[in-house]
Tab-separated table of C-alpha atoms in Angstrom:
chain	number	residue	atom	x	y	z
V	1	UNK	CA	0.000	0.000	0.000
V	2	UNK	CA	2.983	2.111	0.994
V	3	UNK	CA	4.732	1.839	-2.401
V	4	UNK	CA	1.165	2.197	-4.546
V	5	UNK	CA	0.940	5.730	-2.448
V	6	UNK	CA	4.670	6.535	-2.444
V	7	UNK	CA	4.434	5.987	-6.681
V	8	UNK	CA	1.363	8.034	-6.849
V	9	UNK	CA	2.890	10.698	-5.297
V	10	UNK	CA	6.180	10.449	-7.469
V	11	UNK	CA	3.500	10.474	-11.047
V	12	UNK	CA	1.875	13.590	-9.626
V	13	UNK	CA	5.170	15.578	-9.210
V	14	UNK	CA	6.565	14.441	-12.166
V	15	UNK	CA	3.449	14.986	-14.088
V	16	UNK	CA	3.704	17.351	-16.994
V	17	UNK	CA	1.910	20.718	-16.476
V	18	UNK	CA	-0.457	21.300	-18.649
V	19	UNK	CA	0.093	23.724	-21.956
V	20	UNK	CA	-2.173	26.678	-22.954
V	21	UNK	CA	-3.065	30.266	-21.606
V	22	UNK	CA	-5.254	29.890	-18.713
V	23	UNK	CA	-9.082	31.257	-19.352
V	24	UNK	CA	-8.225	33.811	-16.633
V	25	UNK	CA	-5.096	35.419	-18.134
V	26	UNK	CA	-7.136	35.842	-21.939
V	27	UNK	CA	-7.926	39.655	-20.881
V	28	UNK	CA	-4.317	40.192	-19.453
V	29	UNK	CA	-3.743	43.134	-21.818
V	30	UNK	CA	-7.131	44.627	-20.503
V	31	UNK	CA	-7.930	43.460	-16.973
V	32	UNK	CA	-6.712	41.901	-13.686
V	33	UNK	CA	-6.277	38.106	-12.748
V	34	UNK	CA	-9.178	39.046	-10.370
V	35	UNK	CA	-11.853	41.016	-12.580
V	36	UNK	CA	-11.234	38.144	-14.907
V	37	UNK	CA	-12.140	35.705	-12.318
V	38	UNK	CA	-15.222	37.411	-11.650
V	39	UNK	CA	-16.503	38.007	-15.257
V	40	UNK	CA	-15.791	33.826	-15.340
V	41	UNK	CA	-18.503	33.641	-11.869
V	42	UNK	CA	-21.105	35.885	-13.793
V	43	UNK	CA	-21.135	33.656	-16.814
V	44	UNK	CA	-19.489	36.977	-19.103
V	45	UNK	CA	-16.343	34.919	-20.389
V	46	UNK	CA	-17.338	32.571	-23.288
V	47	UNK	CA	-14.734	29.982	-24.752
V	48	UNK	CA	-16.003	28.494	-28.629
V	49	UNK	CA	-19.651	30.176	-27.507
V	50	UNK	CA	-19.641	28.163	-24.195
V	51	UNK	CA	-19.410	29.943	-20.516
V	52	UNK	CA	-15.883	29.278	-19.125
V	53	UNK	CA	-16.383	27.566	-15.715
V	54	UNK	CA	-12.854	27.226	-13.854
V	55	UNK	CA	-10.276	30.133	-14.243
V	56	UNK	CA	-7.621	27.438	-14.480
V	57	UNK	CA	-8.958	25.804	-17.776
V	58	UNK	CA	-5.968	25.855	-20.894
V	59	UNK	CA	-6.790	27.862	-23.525
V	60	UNK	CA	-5.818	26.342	-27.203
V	61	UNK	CA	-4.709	27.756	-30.302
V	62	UNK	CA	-7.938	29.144	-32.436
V	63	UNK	CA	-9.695	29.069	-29.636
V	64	UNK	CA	-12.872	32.285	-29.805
V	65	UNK	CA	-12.795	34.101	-26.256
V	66	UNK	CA	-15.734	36.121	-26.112
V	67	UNK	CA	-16.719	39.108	-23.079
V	68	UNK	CA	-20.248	40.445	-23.168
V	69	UNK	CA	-20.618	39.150	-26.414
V	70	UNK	CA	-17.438	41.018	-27.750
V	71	UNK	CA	-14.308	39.075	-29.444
V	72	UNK	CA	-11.019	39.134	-27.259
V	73	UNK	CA	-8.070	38.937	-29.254
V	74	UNK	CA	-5.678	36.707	-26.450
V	75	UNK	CA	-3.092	35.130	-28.771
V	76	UNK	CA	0.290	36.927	-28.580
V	77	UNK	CA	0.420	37.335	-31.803
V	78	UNK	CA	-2.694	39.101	-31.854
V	79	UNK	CA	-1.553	41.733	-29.290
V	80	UNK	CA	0.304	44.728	-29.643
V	81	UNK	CA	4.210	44.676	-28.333
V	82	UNK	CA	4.956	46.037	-24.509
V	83	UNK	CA	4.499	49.596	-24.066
V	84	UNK	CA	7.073	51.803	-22.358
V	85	UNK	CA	5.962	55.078	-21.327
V	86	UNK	CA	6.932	58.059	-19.112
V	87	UNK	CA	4.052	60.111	-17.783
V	88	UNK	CA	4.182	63.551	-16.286
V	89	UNK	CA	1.991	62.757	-13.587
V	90	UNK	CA	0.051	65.810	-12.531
V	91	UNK	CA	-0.244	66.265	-8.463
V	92	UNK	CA	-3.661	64.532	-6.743
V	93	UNK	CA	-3.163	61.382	-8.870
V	94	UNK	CA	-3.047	58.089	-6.849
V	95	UNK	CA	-0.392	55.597	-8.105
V	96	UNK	CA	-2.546	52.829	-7.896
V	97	UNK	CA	-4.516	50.612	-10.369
V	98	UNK	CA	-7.132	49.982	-8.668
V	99	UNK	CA	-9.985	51.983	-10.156
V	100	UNK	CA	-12.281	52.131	-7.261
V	101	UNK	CA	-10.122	54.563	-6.226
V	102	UNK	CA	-10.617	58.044	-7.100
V	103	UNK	CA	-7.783	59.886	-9.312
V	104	UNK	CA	-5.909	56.384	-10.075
V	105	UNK	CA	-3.327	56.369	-12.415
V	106	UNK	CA	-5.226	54.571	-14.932
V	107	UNK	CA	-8.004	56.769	-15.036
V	108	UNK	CA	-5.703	59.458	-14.940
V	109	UNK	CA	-3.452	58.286	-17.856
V	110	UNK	CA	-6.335	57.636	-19.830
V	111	UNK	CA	-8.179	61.160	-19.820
V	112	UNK	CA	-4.979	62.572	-21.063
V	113	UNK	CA	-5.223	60.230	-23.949
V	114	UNK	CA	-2.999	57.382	-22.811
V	115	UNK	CA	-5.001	54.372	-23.344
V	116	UNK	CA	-8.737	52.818	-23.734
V	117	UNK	CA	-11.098	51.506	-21.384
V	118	UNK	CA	-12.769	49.150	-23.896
V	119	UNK	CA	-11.697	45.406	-22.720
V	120	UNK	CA	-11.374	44.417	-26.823
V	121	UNK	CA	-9.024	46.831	-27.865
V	122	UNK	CA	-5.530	45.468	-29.552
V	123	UNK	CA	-4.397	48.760	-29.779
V	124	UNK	CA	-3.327	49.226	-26.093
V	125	UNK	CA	-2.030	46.767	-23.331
V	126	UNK	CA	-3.069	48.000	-19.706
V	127	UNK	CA	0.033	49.225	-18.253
V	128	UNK	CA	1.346	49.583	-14.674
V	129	UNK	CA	3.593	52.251	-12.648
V	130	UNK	CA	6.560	51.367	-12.211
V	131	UNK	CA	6.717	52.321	-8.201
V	132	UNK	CA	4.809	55.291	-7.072
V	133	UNK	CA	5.121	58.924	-6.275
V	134	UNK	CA	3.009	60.224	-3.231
V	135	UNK	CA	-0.476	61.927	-4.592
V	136	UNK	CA	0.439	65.588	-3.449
V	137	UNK	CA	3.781	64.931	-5.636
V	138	UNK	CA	4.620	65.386	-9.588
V	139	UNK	CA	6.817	64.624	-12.572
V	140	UNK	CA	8.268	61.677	-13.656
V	141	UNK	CA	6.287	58.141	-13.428
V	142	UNK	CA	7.249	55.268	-15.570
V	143	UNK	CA	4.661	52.970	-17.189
V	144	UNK	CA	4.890	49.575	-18.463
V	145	UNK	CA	2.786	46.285	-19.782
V	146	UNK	CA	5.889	44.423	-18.980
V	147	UNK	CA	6.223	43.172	-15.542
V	148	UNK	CA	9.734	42.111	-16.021
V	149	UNK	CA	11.703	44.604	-16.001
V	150	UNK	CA	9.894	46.345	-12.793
V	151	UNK	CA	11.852	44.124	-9.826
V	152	UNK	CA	15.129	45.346	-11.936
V	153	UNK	CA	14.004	48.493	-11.800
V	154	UNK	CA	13.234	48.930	-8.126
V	155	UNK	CA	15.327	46.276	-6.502
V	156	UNK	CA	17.412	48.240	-3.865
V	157	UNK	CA	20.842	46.759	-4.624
V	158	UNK	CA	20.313	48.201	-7.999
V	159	UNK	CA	20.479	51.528	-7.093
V	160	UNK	CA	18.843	53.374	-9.860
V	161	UNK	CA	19.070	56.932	-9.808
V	162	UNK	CA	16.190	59.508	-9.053
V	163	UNK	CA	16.320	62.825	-9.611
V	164	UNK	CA	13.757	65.256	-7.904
V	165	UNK	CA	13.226	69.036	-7.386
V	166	UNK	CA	12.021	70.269	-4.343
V	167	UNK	CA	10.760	73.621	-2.485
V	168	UNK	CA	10.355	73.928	0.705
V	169	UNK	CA	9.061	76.432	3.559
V	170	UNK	CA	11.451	77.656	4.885
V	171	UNK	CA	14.142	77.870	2.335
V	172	UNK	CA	16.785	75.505	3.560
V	173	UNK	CA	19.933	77.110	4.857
V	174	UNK	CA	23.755	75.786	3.746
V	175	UNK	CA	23.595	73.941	7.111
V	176	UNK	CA	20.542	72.243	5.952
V	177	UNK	CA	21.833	71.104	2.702
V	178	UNK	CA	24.932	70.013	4.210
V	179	UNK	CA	23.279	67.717	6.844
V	180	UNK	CA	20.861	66.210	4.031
V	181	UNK	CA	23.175	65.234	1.609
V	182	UNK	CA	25.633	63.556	4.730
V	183	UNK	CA	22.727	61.360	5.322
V	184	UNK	CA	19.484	62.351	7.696
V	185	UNK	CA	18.062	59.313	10.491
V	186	UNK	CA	14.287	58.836	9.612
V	187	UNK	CA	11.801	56.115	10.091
V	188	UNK	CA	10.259	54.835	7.043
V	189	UNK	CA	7.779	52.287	6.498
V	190	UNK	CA	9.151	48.469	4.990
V	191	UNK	CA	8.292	45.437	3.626
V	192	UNK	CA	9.249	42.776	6.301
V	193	UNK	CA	8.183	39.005	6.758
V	194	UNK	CA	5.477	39.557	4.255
V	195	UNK	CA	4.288	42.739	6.112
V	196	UNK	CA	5.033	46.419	6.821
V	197	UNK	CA	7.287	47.106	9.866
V	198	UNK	CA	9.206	50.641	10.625
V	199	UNK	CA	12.745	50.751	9.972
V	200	UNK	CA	14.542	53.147	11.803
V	201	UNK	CA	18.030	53.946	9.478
V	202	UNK	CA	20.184	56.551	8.376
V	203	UNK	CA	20.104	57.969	4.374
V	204	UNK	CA	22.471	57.097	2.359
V	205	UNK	CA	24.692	59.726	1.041
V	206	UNK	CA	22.930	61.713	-1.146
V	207	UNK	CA	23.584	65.082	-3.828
V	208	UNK	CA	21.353	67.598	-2.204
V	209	UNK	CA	22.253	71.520	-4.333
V	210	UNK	CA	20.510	74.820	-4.991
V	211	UNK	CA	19.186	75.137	-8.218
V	212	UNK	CA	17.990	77.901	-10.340
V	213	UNK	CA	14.363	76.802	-11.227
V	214	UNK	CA	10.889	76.818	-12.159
V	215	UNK	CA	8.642	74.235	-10.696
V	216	UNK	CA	5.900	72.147	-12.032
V	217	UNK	CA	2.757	72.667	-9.969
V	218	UNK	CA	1.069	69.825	-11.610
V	219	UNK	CA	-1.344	71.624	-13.432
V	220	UNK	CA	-1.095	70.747	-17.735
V	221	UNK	CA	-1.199	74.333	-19.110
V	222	UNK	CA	0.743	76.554	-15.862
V	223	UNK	CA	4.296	76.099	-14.192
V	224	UNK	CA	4.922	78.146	-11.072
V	225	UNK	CA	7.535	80.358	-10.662
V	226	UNK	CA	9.170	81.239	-7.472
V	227	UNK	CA	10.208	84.723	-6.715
V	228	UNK	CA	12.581	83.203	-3.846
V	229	UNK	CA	14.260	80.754	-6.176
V	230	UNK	CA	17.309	79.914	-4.174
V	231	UNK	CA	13.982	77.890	-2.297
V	232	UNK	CA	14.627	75.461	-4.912
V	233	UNK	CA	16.954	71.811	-4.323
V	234	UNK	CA	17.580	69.441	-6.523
V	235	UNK	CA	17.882	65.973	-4.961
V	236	UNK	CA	19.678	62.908	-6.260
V	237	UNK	CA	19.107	59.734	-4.823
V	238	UNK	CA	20.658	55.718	-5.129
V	239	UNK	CA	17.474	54.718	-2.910
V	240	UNK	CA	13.938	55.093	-2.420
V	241	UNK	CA	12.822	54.742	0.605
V	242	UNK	CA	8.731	55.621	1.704
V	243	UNK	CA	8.793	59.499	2.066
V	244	UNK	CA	11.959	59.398	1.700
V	245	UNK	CA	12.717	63.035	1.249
V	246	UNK	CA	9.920	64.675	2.843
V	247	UNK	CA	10.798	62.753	6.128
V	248	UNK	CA	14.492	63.859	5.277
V	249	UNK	CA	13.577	67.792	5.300
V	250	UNK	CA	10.725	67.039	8.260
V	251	UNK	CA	13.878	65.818	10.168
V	252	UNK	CA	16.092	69.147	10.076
V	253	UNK	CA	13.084	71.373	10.304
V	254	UNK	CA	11.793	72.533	6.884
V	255	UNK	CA	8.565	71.430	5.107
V	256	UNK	CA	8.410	70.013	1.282
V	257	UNK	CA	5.741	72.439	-0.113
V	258	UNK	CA	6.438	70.920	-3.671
V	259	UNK	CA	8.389	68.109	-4.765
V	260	UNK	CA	8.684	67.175	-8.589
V	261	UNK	CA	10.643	64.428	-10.023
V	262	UNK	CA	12.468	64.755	-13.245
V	263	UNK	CA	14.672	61.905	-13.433
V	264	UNK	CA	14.137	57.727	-12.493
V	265	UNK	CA	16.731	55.250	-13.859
V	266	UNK	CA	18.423	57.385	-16.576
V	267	UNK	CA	14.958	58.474	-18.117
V	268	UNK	CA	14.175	62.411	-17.878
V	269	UNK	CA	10.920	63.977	-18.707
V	270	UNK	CA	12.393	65.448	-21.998
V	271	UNK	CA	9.296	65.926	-24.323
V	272	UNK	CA	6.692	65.804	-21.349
V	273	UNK	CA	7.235	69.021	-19.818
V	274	UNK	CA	4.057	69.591	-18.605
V	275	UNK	CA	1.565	67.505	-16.145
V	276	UNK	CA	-0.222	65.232	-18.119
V	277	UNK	CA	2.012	64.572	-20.749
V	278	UNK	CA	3.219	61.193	-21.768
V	279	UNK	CA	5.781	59.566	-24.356
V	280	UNK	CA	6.739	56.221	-25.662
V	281	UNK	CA	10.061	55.543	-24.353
V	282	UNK	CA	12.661	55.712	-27.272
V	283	UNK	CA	14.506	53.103	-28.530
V	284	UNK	CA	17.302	54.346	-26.790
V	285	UNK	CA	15.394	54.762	-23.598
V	286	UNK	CA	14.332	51.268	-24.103
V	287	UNK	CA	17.670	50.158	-23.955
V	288	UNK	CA	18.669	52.232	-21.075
V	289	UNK	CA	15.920	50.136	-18.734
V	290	UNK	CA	16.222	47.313	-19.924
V	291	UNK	CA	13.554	46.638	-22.053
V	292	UNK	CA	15.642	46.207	-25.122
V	293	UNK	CA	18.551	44.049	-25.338
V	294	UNK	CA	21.709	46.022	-27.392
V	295	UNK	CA	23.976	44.392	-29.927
V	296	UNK	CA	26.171	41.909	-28.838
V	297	UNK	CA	30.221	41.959	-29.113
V	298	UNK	CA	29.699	40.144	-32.217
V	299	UNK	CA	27.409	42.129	-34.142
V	300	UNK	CA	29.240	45.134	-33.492
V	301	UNK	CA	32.254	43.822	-35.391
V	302	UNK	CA	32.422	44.047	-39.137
V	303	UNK	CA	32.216	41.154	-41.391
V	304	UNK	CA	35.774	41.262	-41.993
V	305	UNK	CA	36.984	41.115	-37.990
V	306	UNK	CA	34.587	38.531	-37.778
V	307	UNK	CA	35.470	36.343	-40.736
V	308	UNK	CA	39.054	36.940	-39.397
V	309	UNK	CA	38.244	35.820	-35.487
V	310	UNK	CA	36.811	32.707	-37.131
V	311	UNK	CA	39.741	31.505	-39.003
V	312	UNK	CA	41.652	31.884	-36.436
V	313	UNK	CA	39.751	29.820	-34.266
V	314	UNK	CA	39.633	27.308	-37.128
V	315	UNK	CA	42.965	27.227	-36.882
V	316	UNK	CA	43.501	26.513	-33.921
V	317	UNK	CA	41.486	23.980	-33.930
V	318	UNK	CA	43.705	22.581	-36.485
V	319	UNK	CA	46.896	22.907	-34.378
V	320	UNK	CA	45.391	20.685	-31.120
């Protein structure tokens, strides 16, 4: 009896998973795991003109997914590449999906023309922030369909570099500045056996200057200048923690009245100056996240280098 158990158990982890999209993943250009799930429950999701029953069910090549009676295109090949986009996210909006929130990013992104609501549409995979900026805060947000290159992106040992510009009331002195860029103890909330615990820690080193400029009060037609402009710092950071620099200036007395960011990860907000804009990312910008692989060694040499690299290596070969 033993053995018949102990052999069942070794056929069931050995057995091959099986192949196909799941039903519940056929709207993952459009909708969550989760609203999928539910249209499923309310009969909505059709497979070949029948009413999908479990989420987990394979979906087959040629296979007709239908949602309130509309056709889904779900093959790959039927869906648009990623998107990569930067978004000049005006203050108030929430960086979350969710869209039972009010002023989410998606419904933001969308009224300035950034994607489509309709759950058929090939023309547009739903795309995610790549982290967050608080609501009261502006600038630079990246978006993406892709979720691999977002752990990359954010992982703290990678240390991607954020750029922000910040006023504050009062205007920081020299002493200030000084004391923020040597590194400022603040609490901060953290991720921490799957929960949220305070960390108590000191900043990191940072480039905290004066700058010269006009800040972005989040509105899409007006930028704010100040007539105190030496009120103006520009902040560099290798880390992101929550609050990070608010809690920073909190701790040596001043208040962040505006904070704007115009730089994450090598990407600036070059050609969406004002709140509300957005962009494709360039090829180049591509490239710089990490969404596009560069040439290799190889394919940067000329025919002739590598005709000669091979026949040397052929010969070589020849000599061993």
């Amino acid at each position: 009896m033993g053995f018949v158990v102990g052999f069942l158990w070794l056929a069931a982890a050995l057995a091959v998973p099986p192949k196909g999209l799941r039903v519940n993943r056929a709207l993952r250009t459009t909708h969550s795991r989760r609203e999928c799930n539910r249209f499923i429950a309310e009969g909505r999701l059709l497979v070949n003109g029948v009413a999908a029953v479990n989420p987990d069910d394979r979906l087959a090549p040629g296979d007709h997914v239908q949602l309130d009676g509309e056709e889904v295109a779900w093959m790959e090949d039927e869906i648009e590449p990623h998107r990569y986009i930067k978004f000049n996210k005006p203050a108030g909006v929430v960086c979350t999906t969710d869209r039972r929130v009010p002023g989410n990013i998606n419904d933001a992104f969308e009224s300035f023309g950034g994607g489509s609501s309709k759950h058929n549409s090939n023309a547009t995979r739903r795309v995610y922030p790549i982290g967050r900026l608080d609501a009261e805060s502006t600038g630079l947000i990246l978006l993406t369909s892709d979720g691999s290159i977002v752990n990359p992106l954010l992982r703290s040992g990678e240390k991607k570099v954020k750029e922000y510009h910040v006023m504050t009331e009062p205007c920081a002195t020299d002493a200030h500045i000084l004391q923020l860029a040597a590194g400022i103890v603040i609490t901060t909330k953290a991720r921490k056996d799957g929960g949220m615990a305070d960390v108590t820690a000191k900043t990191l080193p940072c480039t905290v200057e004066r700058i010269d400029a006009t800040i972005n009060t989040g509105t899409r037609s007006t930028n704010a200048s100040y007539d105190n402009k030496s009120a103006a710092l520009r902040f560099v950071l290798g880390e992101g923690r929550n609050r990070q620099i608010r809690r920073m200036c909190a701790a040596v007395g001043i208040e962040v009245t505006s904070l704007h960011r115009v730089g994450f990860a090598g990407i600036s907000l070059q050609g969406c100056e004002n709140a509300g804009d957005w962009a494709s990312l360039t090829e180049a910008e591509e490239l710089t996240i990490g969404a596009r692989k560069g040439p290799t060694r190889n394919e940067l040499r000329t025919p002739e280098e590598r005709a000669r690299r091979k026949a040397k290596k052929l010969a070589k070969k020849q000599l061993k």
